[in-house]
XYZ file of C-alpha atoms in Angstrom:
307
model
C 75.121 76.139 73.107
C 77.974 75.851 75.223
C 77.709 77.075 78.910
C 79.963 77.269 81.806
C 78.545 76.750 85.421
C 79.183 79.463 88.279
C 78.731 79.938 91.796
C 78.548 83.244 93.723
C 79.238 83.625 97.307
C 79.728 86.381 100.095
C 82.723 86.042 101.813
C 83.690 87.037 105.231
C 80.269 87.207 106.272
C 77.379 84.644 107.141
C 74.710 87.023 106.193
C 73.612 87.504 102.620
C 74.300 90.509 100.758
C 76.980 91.533 103.010
C 80.760 90.812 102.970
C 82.495 90.585 99.442
C 80.895 88.992 96.595
C 83.057 86.367 94.727
C 82.281 84.337 91.488
C 83.690 80.776 91.474
C 84.060 79.265 87.833
C 84.894 75.657 89.540
C 85.903 74.137 86.014
C 87.415 76.682 83.691
C 89.122 73.880 81.584
C 89.117 75.273 77.887
C 89.062 78.772 78.873
C 91.696 81.201 77.234
C 93.310 83.734 79.391
C 91.394 86.480 77.391
C 88.086 84.696 77.988
C 89.122 84.507 81.538
C 89.553 88.200 81.809
C 86.118 89.155 79.755
C 84.393 86.943 82.183
C 85.872 88.989 85.102
C 85.148 92.066 83.538
C 81.501 91.120 82.972
C 80.890 90.447 86.657
C 82.765 93.532 87.668
C 83.218 92.038 91.309
C 86.636 92.803 92.853
C 87.683 89.040 91.609
C 86.428 86.106 90.199
C 88.486 82.918 90.412
C 88.963 80.220 87.759
C 89.582 76.474 89.126
C 91.842 74.153 86.887
C 93.358 70.731 87.584
C 96.611 71.154 89.472
C 99.857 70.985 87.544
C 101.189 68.679 90.531
C 99.060 65.615 91.415
C 99.900 66.284 95.261
C 97.896 69.646 95.025
C 94.005 70.037 94.895
C 93.545 72.886 91.940
C 95.305 75.348 90.235
C 93.350 78.585 90.993
C 93.598 81.664 88.952
C 92.544 85.246 90.081
C 91.088 87.825 88.141
C 90.134 91.485 88.801
C 88.028 93.484 86.403
C 91.072 94.636 84.697
C 93.873 91.932 85.328
C 95.162 88.888 86.780
C 96.839 89.077 90.143
C 98.881 86.392 92.097
C 96.948 86.174 94.997
C 94.053 87.549 97.272
C 92.554 86.714 100.540
C 88.681 86.535 100.003
C 89.175 84.419 96.370
C 90.678 81.881 98.258
C 88.357 81.704 101.216
C 85.312 81.785 98.903
C 86.870 79.162 96.446
C 87.581 77.005 99.301
C 84.217 77.225 100.755
C 82.839 76.322 97.078
C 85.048 73.308 96.465
C 84.692 72.230 99.826
C 80.914 71.662 99.649
C 81.771 69.027 96.601
C 82.681 65.470 97.248
C 85.372 65.440 94.506
C 87.439 67.909 92.610
C 88.849 66.850 89.278
C 88.435 63.071 90.543
C 89.992 63.691 93.689
C 88.056 63.266 96.873
C 87.584 66.452 99.184
C 88.970 66.298 102.553
C 89.381 68.986 105.237
C 92.458 70.293 103.579
C 93.146 71.683 100.441
C 96.346 73.057 98.419
C 95.762 75.665 95.892
C 98.398 76.356 93.018
C 98.851 80.020 92.320
C 100.853 82.558 90.948
C 102.361 83.672 94.438
C 102.954 79.921 95.532
C 101.181 77.230 97.277
C 98.068 78.372 99.344
C 97.191 75.957 102.232
C 93.447 75.785 102.897
C 91.566 74.323 106.139
C 87.950 73.795 106.096
C 85.629 73.696 108.815
C 82.405 71.654 108.824
C 79.375 71.386 110.750
C 76.498 68.738 110.147
C 78.422 67.747 106.712
C 78.542 71.681 105.338
C 81.618 73.916 105.367
C 81.099 76.884 107.700
C 84.138 78.615 107.536
C 87.579 78.488 105.649
C 91.040 79.163 106.766
C 93.994 80.119 104.229
C 97.644 80.549 105.093
C 99.574 83.319 103.302
C 101.825 81.925 100.599
C 104.538 84.414 101.156
C 106.593 85.896 104.193
C 105.736 89.344 104.861
C 107.697 91.819 102.745
C 107.921 95.548 103.554
C 108.737 98.095 100.704
C 109.154 101.863 100.241
C 107.051 104.200 102.339
C 104.590 106.594 100.763
C 104.148 110.236 101.631
C 101.485 111.210 103.942
C 100.383 113.891 101.524
C 100.083 111.218 98.837
C 97.951 109.163 100.746
C 95.759 112.090 101.889
C 95.399 113.388 98.365
C 94.039 109.703 97.135
C 91.052 109.794 99.743
C 90.330 113.671 99.649
C 91.611 114.045 103.271
C 94.163 116.642 105.075
C 97.361 115.174 105.540
C 97.122 115.801 109.114
C 94.739 112.887 109.118
C 97.120 110.203 108.519
C 98.740 109.024 111.739
C 102.733 108.305 111.643
C 103.268 107.608 115.172
C 103.510 103.653 114.848
C 104.611 103.729 111.175
C 104.833 105.783 107.848
C 102.580 104.744 105.399
C 104.169 102.373 103.544
C 103.942 99.207 101.088
C 103.320 95.619 102.697
C 102.537 92.135 101.181
C 102.066 88.694 102.091
C 101.399 87.964 98.302
C 99.916 90.907 97.114
C 101.321 94.414 97.681
C 99.279 97.112 99.391
C 100.011 100.729 100.389
C 98.938 100.605 103.965
C 98.223 103.788 105.959
C 96.417 104.574 109.724
C 93.919 107.409 110.191
C 93.214 109.270 113.111
C 89.678 108.180 113.684
C 86.366 106.196 112.577
C 84.669 109.802 111.421
C 88.136 110.609 109.538
C 87.856 106.838 107.894
C 84.287 107.268 107.322
C 85.036 110.627 105.419
C 87.709 109.140 102.985
C 86.565 109.288 99.179
C 88.653 108.267 96.463
C 90.333 110.631 93.997
C 91.151 109.006 90.911
C 93.761 111.910 90.116
C 95.357 111.271 93.476
C 95.660 107.415 92.797
C 96.896 108.261 88.914
C 99.642 110.483 90.550
C 100.286 107.899 93.478
C 100.800 105.070 90.850
C 103.250 107.021 88.600
C 105.332 107.968 91.709
C 105.825 104.103 93.031
C 107.409 101.186 91.604
C 107.233 98.356 94.271
C 103.399 97.566 94.138
C 103.893 95.418 91.250
C 100.159 96.414 90.193
C 97.967 99.366 90.266
C 98.260 101.411 93.453
C 95.904 100.034 95.947
C 95.209 101.778 99.492
C 94.545 100.020 102.494
C 93.385 102.533 105.369
C 92.810 101.620 108.802
C 91.923 102.661 112.531
C 92.823 100.684 115.540
C 90.229 100.334 118.291
C 91.485 102.451 121.372
C 90.402 99.581 123.659
C 91.708 96.464 121.915
C 94.722 97.415 119.334
C 94.372 94.153 117.573
C 90.715 94.803 116.462
C 90.854 97.133 113.362
C 88.459 98.889 111.168
C 89.498 99.148 107.423
C 88.852 100.667 104.074
C 90.287 99.674 100.911
C 90.373 101.852 97.669
C 91.555 100.534 94.293
C 89.691 102.629 91.586
C 92.639 102.109 89.214
C 91.580 98.633 88.932
C 87.794 99.407 88.590
C 87.322 98.503 92.240
C 86.463 102.025 93.556
C 86.113 100.296 97.090
C 86.306 97.017 98.062
C 84.108 95.581 101.239
C 86.683 92.710 102.321
C 90.458 92.368 101.387
C 91.969 89.519 102.990
C 95.039 89.886 101.457
C 95.677 93.672 102.676
C 94.604 92.737 106.252
C 96.842 89.897 106.143
C 99.745 92.105 105.303
C 98.762 94.916 107.541
C 98.469 92.341 110.481
C 101.543 90.910 110.072
C 103.292 94.351 109.571
C 101.719 95.425 112.893
C 103.050 92.382 114.687
C 106.289 92.536 113.376
C 106.149 96.257 114.855
C 105.192 95.093 118.179
C 107.967 94.925 120.804
C 107.372 91.473 121.764
C 109.954 89.142 120.182
C 107.565 86.189 120.364
C 104.001 86.348 120.024
C 100.791 84.750 118.697
C 97.999 87.215 117.852
C 94.549 87.032 116.699
C 93.661 90.338 114.473
C 90.295 90.896 113.606
C 89.432 93.605 110.687
C 86.209 95.019 110.261
C 85.766 96.326 106.746
C 83.051 97.284 104.417
C 80.873 98.838 107.042
C 80.667 102.322 105.114
C 79.627 100.545 102.007
C 76.738 98.658 103.949
C 78.587 95.398 103.302
C 80.031 94.677 106.480
C 82.716 91.859 106.660
C 84.701 90.309 109.410
C 88.266 89.220 108.560
C 90.102 86.932 111.244
C 93.865 87.019 111.111
C 96.105 84.697 113.391
C 99.955 85.797 113.276
C 102.837 84.116 114.531
C 105.989 85.744 115.445
C 109.274 84.069 116.655
C 112.500 85.699 117.115
C 111.398 88.751 115.924
C 110.207 87.457 112.818
C 106.779 86.844 111.519
C 106.452 83.250 110.434
C 102.875 82.574 109.743
C 99.785 84.538 108.906
C 96.432 82.645 108.577
C 93.358 84.185 107.275
C 89.943 82.955 108.046
C 86.299 83.774 107.665
C 82.833 82.586 107.057
C 80.919 82.418 103.758
C 77.621 82.103 102.565
C 76.163 81.033 99.096
C 74.167 83.622 97.184
C 73.563 82.649 93.399
C 74.410 79.919 90.726
C 74.040 79.949 87.082
C 75.624 79.565 83.697
C 77.615 81.757 81.536
C 76.837 81.533 77.583
C 80.197 80.968 75.910
C 78.676 80.905 72.344
C 75.451 80.514 70.574
């Protein structure tokens, strides 16, 4: 019987059964694309990662990321969680593991730093692989229809709903308050219509909704919905948080700034996550976005490849 080992971790939390679960296949050599997709579909997590030897020896590994329906070029919690798992090892494909890793991904090179305590990894930080890009705006009515709200619930004072990306595109929109955010319910027909209307996302329409704290605009509560990708709601979305943080810093009037943005997500699902984002802006241009968070191991086991 051929088997394949896996580990699951909860990402952006230090409490088991909170945060965003991730399955990591730390040695995916020999798996076909189709097999990877079937395994990801079977787990039915928002993402599963498959680790392969790097194509360039200067890098640590090649990491492929699959949702239940497709491969994607980049995502936040899969990188943070994969780095946490690999950081517990003494070597990866014959090379020793230090405090910095480099992952080859479809979106580019993802640089990782590991935070350690008493010999174990306590948290990881990743640098977004692409600069901020801002795409088309999305009508407030489209956003509202997707999540069963009145269009007046969408706030447009700072920005209209818009596509933003640092490696993976999301529609981001601000809502009026926490009660409104909690009332959001995904409407599949609304998402199907929205996907048909847009051409800039590069994947199925995914919607990131947020509310800023009245006491600190850099503290944010968010929710992410991607029902077309079999993810009705995601408890922690690092790539969307990074895109939003970069976009809000870009919109800020200061020309030069370094900001720590904190995104709390998954609260309404009972899987609270905390995502830290350090954003640098120089000369009016966002130059760097670092996504960081804690992880906790949950399960390990074997996948049966064939009888």
